[in-house]
PDB file of C-alpha atoms in Angstrom:
ATOM      1  CA  PRO A   1     215.333 139.827  14.805  1.00  0.00           C
ATOM      2  CA  GLU A   2     215.598 140.302  10.778  1.00  0.00           C
ATOM      3  CA  GLY A   3     218.575 142.585  10.100  1.00  0.00           C
ATOM      4  CA  LEU A   4     220.623 141.153  12.954  1.00  0.00           C
ATOM      5  CA  SER A   5     223.999 139.531  12.096  1.00  0.00           C
ATOM      6  CA  LEU A   6     224.714 136.206  14.291  1.00  0.00           C
ATOM      7  CA  GLU A   7     228.220 137.934  15.381  1.00  0.00           C
ATOM      8  CA  GLU A   8     225.857 140.866  16.631  1.00  0.00           C
ATOM      9  CA  ALA A   9     223.282 138.475  18.182  1.00  0.00           C
ATOM     10  CA  ALA A  10     226.084 136.616  20.106  1.00  0.00           C
ATOM     11  CA  LEU A  11     226.275 139.939  22.181  1.00  0.00           C
ATOM     12  CA  ALA A  12     222.518 139.219  23.744  1.00  0.00           C
ATOM     13  CA  GLU A  13     223.202 137.665  26.883  1.00  0.00           C
ATOM     14  CA  PRO A  14     226.156 140.486  27.810  1.00  0.00           C
ATOM     15  CA  ALA A  15     223.575 143.113  26.672  1.00  0.00           C
ATOM     16  CA  ALA A  16     220.828 141.834  28.364  1.00  0.00           C
ATOM     17  CA  THR A  17     222.724 141.616  31.780  1.00  0.00           C
ATOM     18  CA  ALA A  18     223.786 145.133  31.239  1.00  0.00           C
ATOM     19  CA  MET A  19     220.083 145.933  30.556  1.00  0.00           C
ATOM     20  CA  TYR A  20     218.733 144.364  33.772  1.00  0.00           C
ATOM     21  CA  ALA A  21     221.402 146.472  35.936  1.00  0.00           C
ATOM     22  CA  VAL A  22     220.041 149.652  34.088  1.00  0.00           C
ATOM     23  CA  THR A  23     216.566 148.675  34.565  1.00  0.00           C
ATOM     24  CA  LYS A  24     217.395 148.115  38.347  1.00  0.00           C
ATOM     25  CA  ALA A  25     219.078 151.815  38.206  1.00  0.00           C
ATOM     26  CA  ARG A  26     215.837 153.450  37.317  1.00  0.00           C
ATOM     27  CA  ILE A  27     217.543 156.121  35.637  1.00  0.00           C
ATOM     28  CA  PRO A  28     215.362 159.316  36.143  1.00  0.00           C
ATOM     29  CA  ALA A  29     214.649 161.517  32.865  1.00  0.00           C
ATOM     30  CA  GLY A  30     218.035 163.771  32.120  1.00  0.00           C
ATOM     31  CA  ALA A  31     220.121 161.917  34.914  1.00  0.00           C
ATOM     32  CA  GLN A  32     224.030 162.478  34.752  1.00  0.00           C
ATOM     33  CA  VAL A  33     225.231 158.518  34.650  1.00  0.00           C
ATOM     34  CA  LEU A  34     228.578 157.528  35.521  1.00  0.00           C
ATOM     35  CA  VAL A  35     229.586 153.846  34.419  1.00  0.00           C
ATOM     36  CA  ILE A  36     232.619 152.263  36.093  1.00  0.00           C
ATOM     37  CA  GLY A  37     234.355 149.413  33.948  1.00  0.00           C
ATOM     38  CA  ASP A  38     234.984 149.864  30.083  1.00  0.00           C
ATOM     39  CA  GLY A  39     234.456 145.897  29.256  1.00  0.00           C
ATOM     40  CA  PRO A  40     231.692 144.725  27.688  1.00  0.00           C
ATOM     41  CA  ILE A  41     228.805 144.605  30.430  1.00  0.00           C
ATOM     42  CA  GLY A  42     230.085 148.416  31.097  1.00  0.00           C
ATOM     43  CA  GLN A  43     230.240 149.375  27.338  1.00  0.00           C
ATOM     44  CA  LEU A  44     226.562 147.849  27.130  1.00  0.00           C
ATOM     45  CA  ALA A  45     225.376 149.482  29.821  1.00  0.00           C
ATOM     46  CA  ALA A  46     226.724 153.234  29.052  1.00  0.00           C
ATOM     47  CA  GLN A  47     224.826 152.593  25.788  1.00  0.00           C
ATOM     48  CA  LEU A  48     221.628 151.371  27.438  1.00  0.00           C
ATOM     49  CA  ALA A  49     221.647 154.231  29.828  1.00  0.00           C
ATOM     50  CA  GLY A  50     221.774 156.722  27.371  1.00  0.00           C
ATOM     51  CA  ILE A  51     218.673 154.817  25.751  1.00  0.00           C
ATOM     52  CA  ALA A  52     216.743 155.003  29.372  1.00  0.00           C
ATOM     53  CA  GLY A  53     216.747 158.276  29.269  1.00  0.00           C
ATOM     54  CA  ALA A  54     220.540 159.864  30.720  1.00  0.00           C
ATOM     55  CA  SER A  55     221.474 163.123  29.356  1.00  0.00           C
ATOM     56  CA  ARG A  56     225.228 162.530  30.181  1.00  0.00           C
ATOM     57  CA  VAL A  57     226.892 159.102  30.347  1.00  0.00           C
ATOM     58  CA  ILE A  58     230.612 159.366  31.773  1.00  0.00           C
ATOM     59  CA  MET A  59     232.291 156.009  31.533  1.00  0.00           C
ATOM     60  CA  ALA A  60     235.711 155.496  33.463  1.00  0.00           C
ATOM     61  CA  GLY A  61     238.229 152.877  32.589  1.00  0.00           C
ATOM     62  CA  SER A  62     241.728 151.601  32.021  1.00  0.00           C
ATOM     63  CA  TRP A  63     242.290 151.775  28.109  1.00  0.00           C
ATOM     64  CA  ASP A  64     242.259 154.387  25.985  1.00  0.00           C
ATOM     65  CA  GLU A  65     241.171 152.521  23.270  1.00  0.00           C
ATOM     66  CA  LYS A  66     238.204 151.012  24.740  1.00  0.00           C
ATOM     67  CA  LEU A  67     237.537 154.169  25.958  1.00  0.00           C
ATOM     68  CA  ALA A  68     237.316 155.907  22.554  1.00  0.00           C
ATOM     69  CA  ILE A  69     235.250 152.913  21.255  1.00  0.00           C
ATOM     70  CA  ALA A  70     232.535 154.070  24.213  1.00  0.00           C
ATOM     71  CA  LYS A  71     232.857 157.639  22.789  1.00  0.00           C
ATOM     72  CA  SER A  72     232.026 156.744  19.135  1.00  0.00           C
ATOM     73  CA  CYS A  73     228.960 154.684  20.078  1.00  0.00           C
ATOM     74  CA  GLY A  74     227.442 157.766  22.437  1.00  0.00           C
ATOM     75  CA  VAL A  75     229.169 158.101  25.461  1.00  0.00           C
ATOM     76  CA  SER A  76     229.783 161.802  26.607  1.00  0.00           C
ATOM     77  CA  GLU A  77     232.841 161.787  28.308  1.00  0.00           C
ATOM     78  CA  THR A  78     235.496 159.519  29.199  1.00  0.00           C
ATOM     79  CA  ILE A  79     237.722 159.208  32.177  1.00  0.00           C
ATOM     80  CA  ASN A  80     240.935 156.911  32.078  1.00  0.00           C
ATOM     81  CA  TYR A  81     241.527 155.914  36.116  1.00  0.00           C
ATOM     82  CA  HIS A  82     245.229 155.960  35.568  1.00  0.00           C
ATOM     83  CA  ARG A  83     245.774 159.164  34.792  1.00  0.00           C
ATOM     84  CA  GLU A  84     242.907 161.267  36.458  1.00  0.00           C
ATOM     85  CA  ASP A  85     240.737 160.800  39.569  1.00  0.00           C
ATOM     86  CA  VAL A  86     237.522 159.555  39.164  1.00  0.00           C
ATOM     87  CA  ILE A  87     235.763 160.800  42.074  1.00  0.00           C
ATOM     88  CA  ALA A  88     237.169 164.323  41.640  1.00  0.00           C
ATOM     89  CA  ARG A  89     236.698 164.300  37.769  1.00  0.00           C
ATOM     90  CA  SER A  90     233.286 162.802  37.527  1.00  0.00           C
ATOM     91  CA  ARG A  91     232.294 165.598  40.135  1.00  0.00           C
ATOM     92  CA  GLU A  92     233.507 168.173  37.475  1.00  0.00           C
ATOM     93  CA  LEU A  93     231.775 166.610  34.660  1.00  0.00           C
ATOM     94  CA  THR A  94     228.363 166.668  36.739  1.00  0.00           C
ATOM     95  CA  ASP A  95     226.330 168.820  38.803  1.00  0.00           C
ATOM     96  CA  GLY A  96     228.102 167.722  42.302  1.00  0.00           C
ATOM     97  CA  GLY A  97     228.590 163.908  41.180  1.00  0.00           C
ATOM     98  CA  PRO A  98     226.336 161.441  39.303  1.00  0.00           C
ATOM     99  CA  GLU A  99     222.912 160.675  40.331  1.00  0.00           C
ATOM    100  CA  ILE A 100     223.438 157.302  39.047  1.00  0.00           C
ATOM    101  CA  ILE A 101     226.565 155.097  38.829  1.00  0.00           C
ATOM    102  CA  ILE A 102     226.630 151.384  37.526  1.00  0.00           C
ATOM    103  CA  GLU A 103     229.705 149.756  38.707  1.00  0.00           C
ATOM    104  CA  THR A 104     231.057 146.842  36.226  1.00  0.00           C
ATOM    105  CA  SER A 105     234.449 146.292  37.134  1.00  0.00           C
ATOM    106  CA  GLY A 106     234.742 144.459  39.904  1.00  0.00           C
ATOM    107  CA  SER A 107     237.382 146.324  41.439  1.00  0.00           C
ATOM    108  CA  ASN A 108     236.654 146.653  45.450  1.00  0.00           C
ATOM    109  CA  SER A 109     238.411 150.132  45.161  1.00  0.00           C
ATOM    110  CA  ALA A 110     236.059 151.167  42.561  1.00  0.00           C
ATOM    111  CA  LEU A 111     232.688 150.149  44.395  1.00  0.00           C
ATOM    112  CA  THR A 112     234.344 152.697  47.365  1.00  0.00           C
ATOM    113  CA  SER A 113     235.238 155.214  45.091  1.00  0.00           C
ATOM    114  CA  ALA A 114     231.369 154.880  43.701  1.00  0.00           C
ATOM    115  CA  VAL A 115     229.972 155.471  47.046  1.00  0.00           C
ATOM    116  CA  GLN A 116     232.485 158.774  47.289  1.00  0.00           C
ATOM    117  CA  ALA A 117     231.720 160.138  43.547  1.00  0.00           C
ATOM    118  CA  LEU A 118     227.857 159.753  44.379  1.00  0.00           C
ATOM    119  CA  LYS A 119     225.421 162.766  44.401  1.00  0.00           C
ATOM    120  CA  PRO A 120     223.448 162.870  47.534  1.00  0.00           C
ATOM    121  CA  THR A 121     219.914 161.006  47.454  1.00  0.00           C
ATOM    122  CA  GLY A 122     221.734 159.098  44.137  1.00  0.00           C
ATOM    123  CA  ARG A 123     221.849 155.275  43.637  1.00  0.00           C
ATOM    124  CA  ILE A 124     224.614 153.031  42.599  1.00  0.00           C
ATOM    125  CA  VAL A 125     224.080 149.238  41.276  1.00  0.00           C
ATOM    126  CA  ALA A 126     226.919 146.714  41.419  1.00  0.00           C
ATOM    127  CA  VAL A 127     226.903 144.269  38.268  1.00  0.00           C
ATOM    128  CA  SER A 128     229.801 142.339  39.068  1.00  0.00           C
ATOM    129  CA  TRP A 129     231.881 139.728  41.317  1.00  0.00           C
ATOM    130  CA  TYR A 130     234.101 141.046  43.768  1.00  0.00           C
ATOM    131  CA  ASN A 131     237.236 139.858  45.243  1.00  0.00           C
ATOM    132  CA  GLY A 132     236.905 138.099  49.226  1.00  0.00           C
ATOM    133  CA  PRO A 133     234.192 137.048  51.223  1.00  0.00           C
ATOM    134  CA  ALA A 134     233.145 140.663  51.659  1.00  0.00           C
ATOM    135  CA  VAL A 135     233.939 144.306  50.323  1.00  0.00           C
ATOM    136  CA  ASP A 136     234.654 147.193  52.684  1.00  0.00           C
ATOM    137  CA  VAL A 137     231.967 150.002  51.779  1.00  0.00           C
ATOM    138  CA  PRO A 138     231.655 153.558  53.335  1.00  0.00           C
ATOM    139  CA  MET A 139     228.268 152.680  54.565  1.00  0.00           C
ATOM    140  CA  ASN A 140     228.307 156.099  56.940  1.00  0.00           C
ATOM    141  CA  THR A 141     228.939 157.976  53.699  1.00  0.00           C
ATOM    142  CA  LEU A 142     226.226 155.850  52.040  1.00  0.00           C
ATOM    143  CA  ILE A 143     223.817 156.745  54.651  1.00  0.00           C
ATOM    144  CA  VAL A 144     224.842 160.694  55.192  1.00  0.00           C
ATOM    145  CA  LYS A 145     223.898 160.714  51.307  1.00  0.00           C
ATOM    146  CA  ASP A 146     220.419 159.085  51.536  1.00  0.00           C
ATOM    147  CA  ALA A 147     221.942 156.971  48.631  1.00  0.00           C
ATOM    148  CA  GLU A 148     221.350 153.268  47.311  1.00  0.00           C
ATOM    149  CA  LEU A 149     223.163 150.661  47.051  1.00  0.00           C
ATOM    150  CA  VAL A 150     221.754 147.933  44.603  1.00  0.00           C
ATOM    151  CA  GLY A 151     223.066 144.332  43.461  1.00  0.00           C
ATOM    152  CA  SER A 152     222.260 143.250  40.081  1.00  0.00           C
ATOM    153  CA  LEU A 153     222.363 139.515  38.785  1.00  0.00           C
ATOM    154  CA  ALA A 154     221.733 137.938  35.358  1.00  0.00           C
ATOM    155  CA  SER A 155     219.248 139.099  32.846  1.00  0.00           C
ATOM    156  CA  PRO A 156     215.788 138.055  33.555  1.00  0.00           C
ATOM    157  CA  ASN A 157     213.184 139.259  30.963  1.00  0.00           C
ATOM    158  CA  SER A 158     215.813 141.399  29.065  1.00  0.00           C
ATOM    159  CA  PHE A 159     216.915 139.473  26.055  1.00  0.00           C
ATOM    160  CA  GLU A 160     213.704 141.127  23.919  1.00  0.00           C
ATOM    161  CA  PRO A 161     214.426 144.333  24.444  1.00  0.00           C
ATOM    162  CA  VAL A 162     218.284 144.302  23.841  1.00  0.00           C
ATOM    163  CA  LEU A 163     217.453 142.296  20.584  1.00  0.00           C
ATOM    164  CA  ARG A 164     214.971 144.597  19.613  1.00  0.00           C
ATOM    165  CA  TYR A 165     217.655 147.957  20.185  1.00  0.00           C
ATOM    166  CA  MET A 166     220.385 145.806  17.914  1.00  0.00           C
ATOM    167  CA  ALA A 167     217.805 145.358  15.409  1.00  0.00           C
ATOM    168  CA  GLU A 168     217.031 148.907  15.335  1.00  0.00           C
ATOM    169  CA  GLY A 169     220.486 150.344  15.387  1.00  0.00           C
ATOM    170  CA  LYS A 170     220.114 152.022  18.619  1.00  0.00           C
ATOM    171  CA  LEU A 171     222.150 149.606  20.716  1.00  0.00           C
ATOM    172  CA  LYS A 172     225.912 149.337  18.790  1.00  0.00           C
ATOM    173  CA  VAL A 173     227.609 146.314  19.114  1.00  0.00           C
ATOM    174  CA  LYS A 174     229.524 145.642  16.076  1.00  0.00           C
ATOM    175  CA  PRO A 175     232.543 147.995  17.423  1.00  0.00           C
ATOM    176  CA  LEU A 176     232.842 145.859  20.356  1.00  0.00           C
ATOM    177  CA  ILE A 177     233.476 142.644  18.510  1.00  0.00           C
ATOM    178  CA  THR A 178     237.501 143.283  18.641  1.00  0.00           C
ATOM    179  CA  HIS A 179     238.311 139.728  17.562  1.00  0.00           C
ATOM    180  CA  ILE A 180     237.084 137.165  15.444  1.00  0.00           C
ATOM    181  CA  ARG A 181     238.912 133.682  15.579  1.00  0.00           C
ATOM    182  CA  PRO A 182     238.397 130.387  14.545  1.00  0.00           C
ATOM    183  CA  LEU A 183     237.563 127.723  16.886  1.00  0.00           C
ATOM    184  CA  GLU A 184     240.521 126.102  16.396  1.00  0.00           C
ATOM    185  CA  GLU A 185     242.500 129.023  17.772  1.00  0.00           C
ATOM    186  CA  LEU A 186     240.644 128.368  21.330  1.00  0.00           C
ATOM    187  CA  GLU A 187     244.053 127.560  23.591  1.00  0.00           C
ATOM    188  CA  ASP A 188     245.580 130.554  21.893  1.00  0.00           C
ATOM    189  CA  VAL A 189     242.768 132.945  22.572  1.00  0.00           C
ATOM    190  CA  VAL A 190     242.812 131.822  26.273  1.00  0.00           C
ATOM    191  CA  LYS A 191     246.249 132.390  26.682  1.00  0.00           C
ATOM    192  CA  MET A 192     245.662 136.275  25.350  1.00  0.00           C
ATOM    193  CA  ILE A 193     243.057 136.600  27.684  1.00  0.00           C
ATOM    194  CA  ARG A 194     244.761 135.447  30.708  1.00  0.00           C
ATOM    195  CA  ALA A 195     247.723 137.661  29.856  1.00  0.00           C
ATOM    196  CA  ARG A 196     245.726 140.678  29.702  1.00  0.00           C
ATOM    197  CA  LYS A 197     248.522 142.352  27.099  1.00  0.00           C
ATOM    198  CA  GLU A 198     246.199 142.957  24.389  1.00  0.00           C
ATOM    199  CA  MET A 199     243.340 145.185  24.110  1.00  0.00           C
ATOM    200  CA  ARG A 200     240.115 143.163  23.915  1.00  0.00           C
ATOM    201  CA  ILE A 201     236.338 143.626  24.401  1.00  0.00           C
ATOM    202  CA  LYS A 202     234.489 141.059  23.195  1.00  0.00           C
ATOM    203  CA  ILE A 203     235.706 137.803  21.181  1.00  0.00           C
ATOM    204  CA  LEU A 204     233.919 135.824  18.730  1.00  0.00           C
ATOM    205  CA  LEU A 205     234.784 132.295  18.061  1.00  0.00           C
ATOM    206  CA  ARG A 206     233.746 130.710  14.619  1.00  0.00           C
ATOM    207  CA  PRO A 207     233.078 126.981  14.588  1.00  0.00           C
TER     208      PRO A 207
END
């Protein structure tokens, strides 16, 4: 779209993936939403949840810098799970638990925490890939809560709306571009990603 930079448009794919997850979450107007994971999908899903009508969006993550970026983009509250209990804190920040939880971290334990934190009759959308062939989920808790656990894959029919939101300034992606490197530094960028020591959300490579 006109007015959208190539750097911003480069985030269309993760934004569309987040958009599809938010669509599957079917967020009721005024709902309280918890997003677990402060990476690109989590950051974008949090913003899109607000656009979809959530009254409060909370993000749980592991990097203070990433959580600060999320707040600058409109997230209501943040939880650093290295210092706070996600289940207890999310209940404190909501009316007895979030009605919608979008799990983007891919952590097996995070999915279990999501079930525990969820408000009865709520819905969890898992938009990640988990370790091992199976994940232990407290199904009895999910059943007693009359809740839903939904998987989300890829981004069908989601590119057009996110590009429009970007062009209109509703979906803020520039703050998520933490690094821009020349293509010649690809090897160094891969090493940085594998080391997991430097804060990053989205890295762009320029040809």
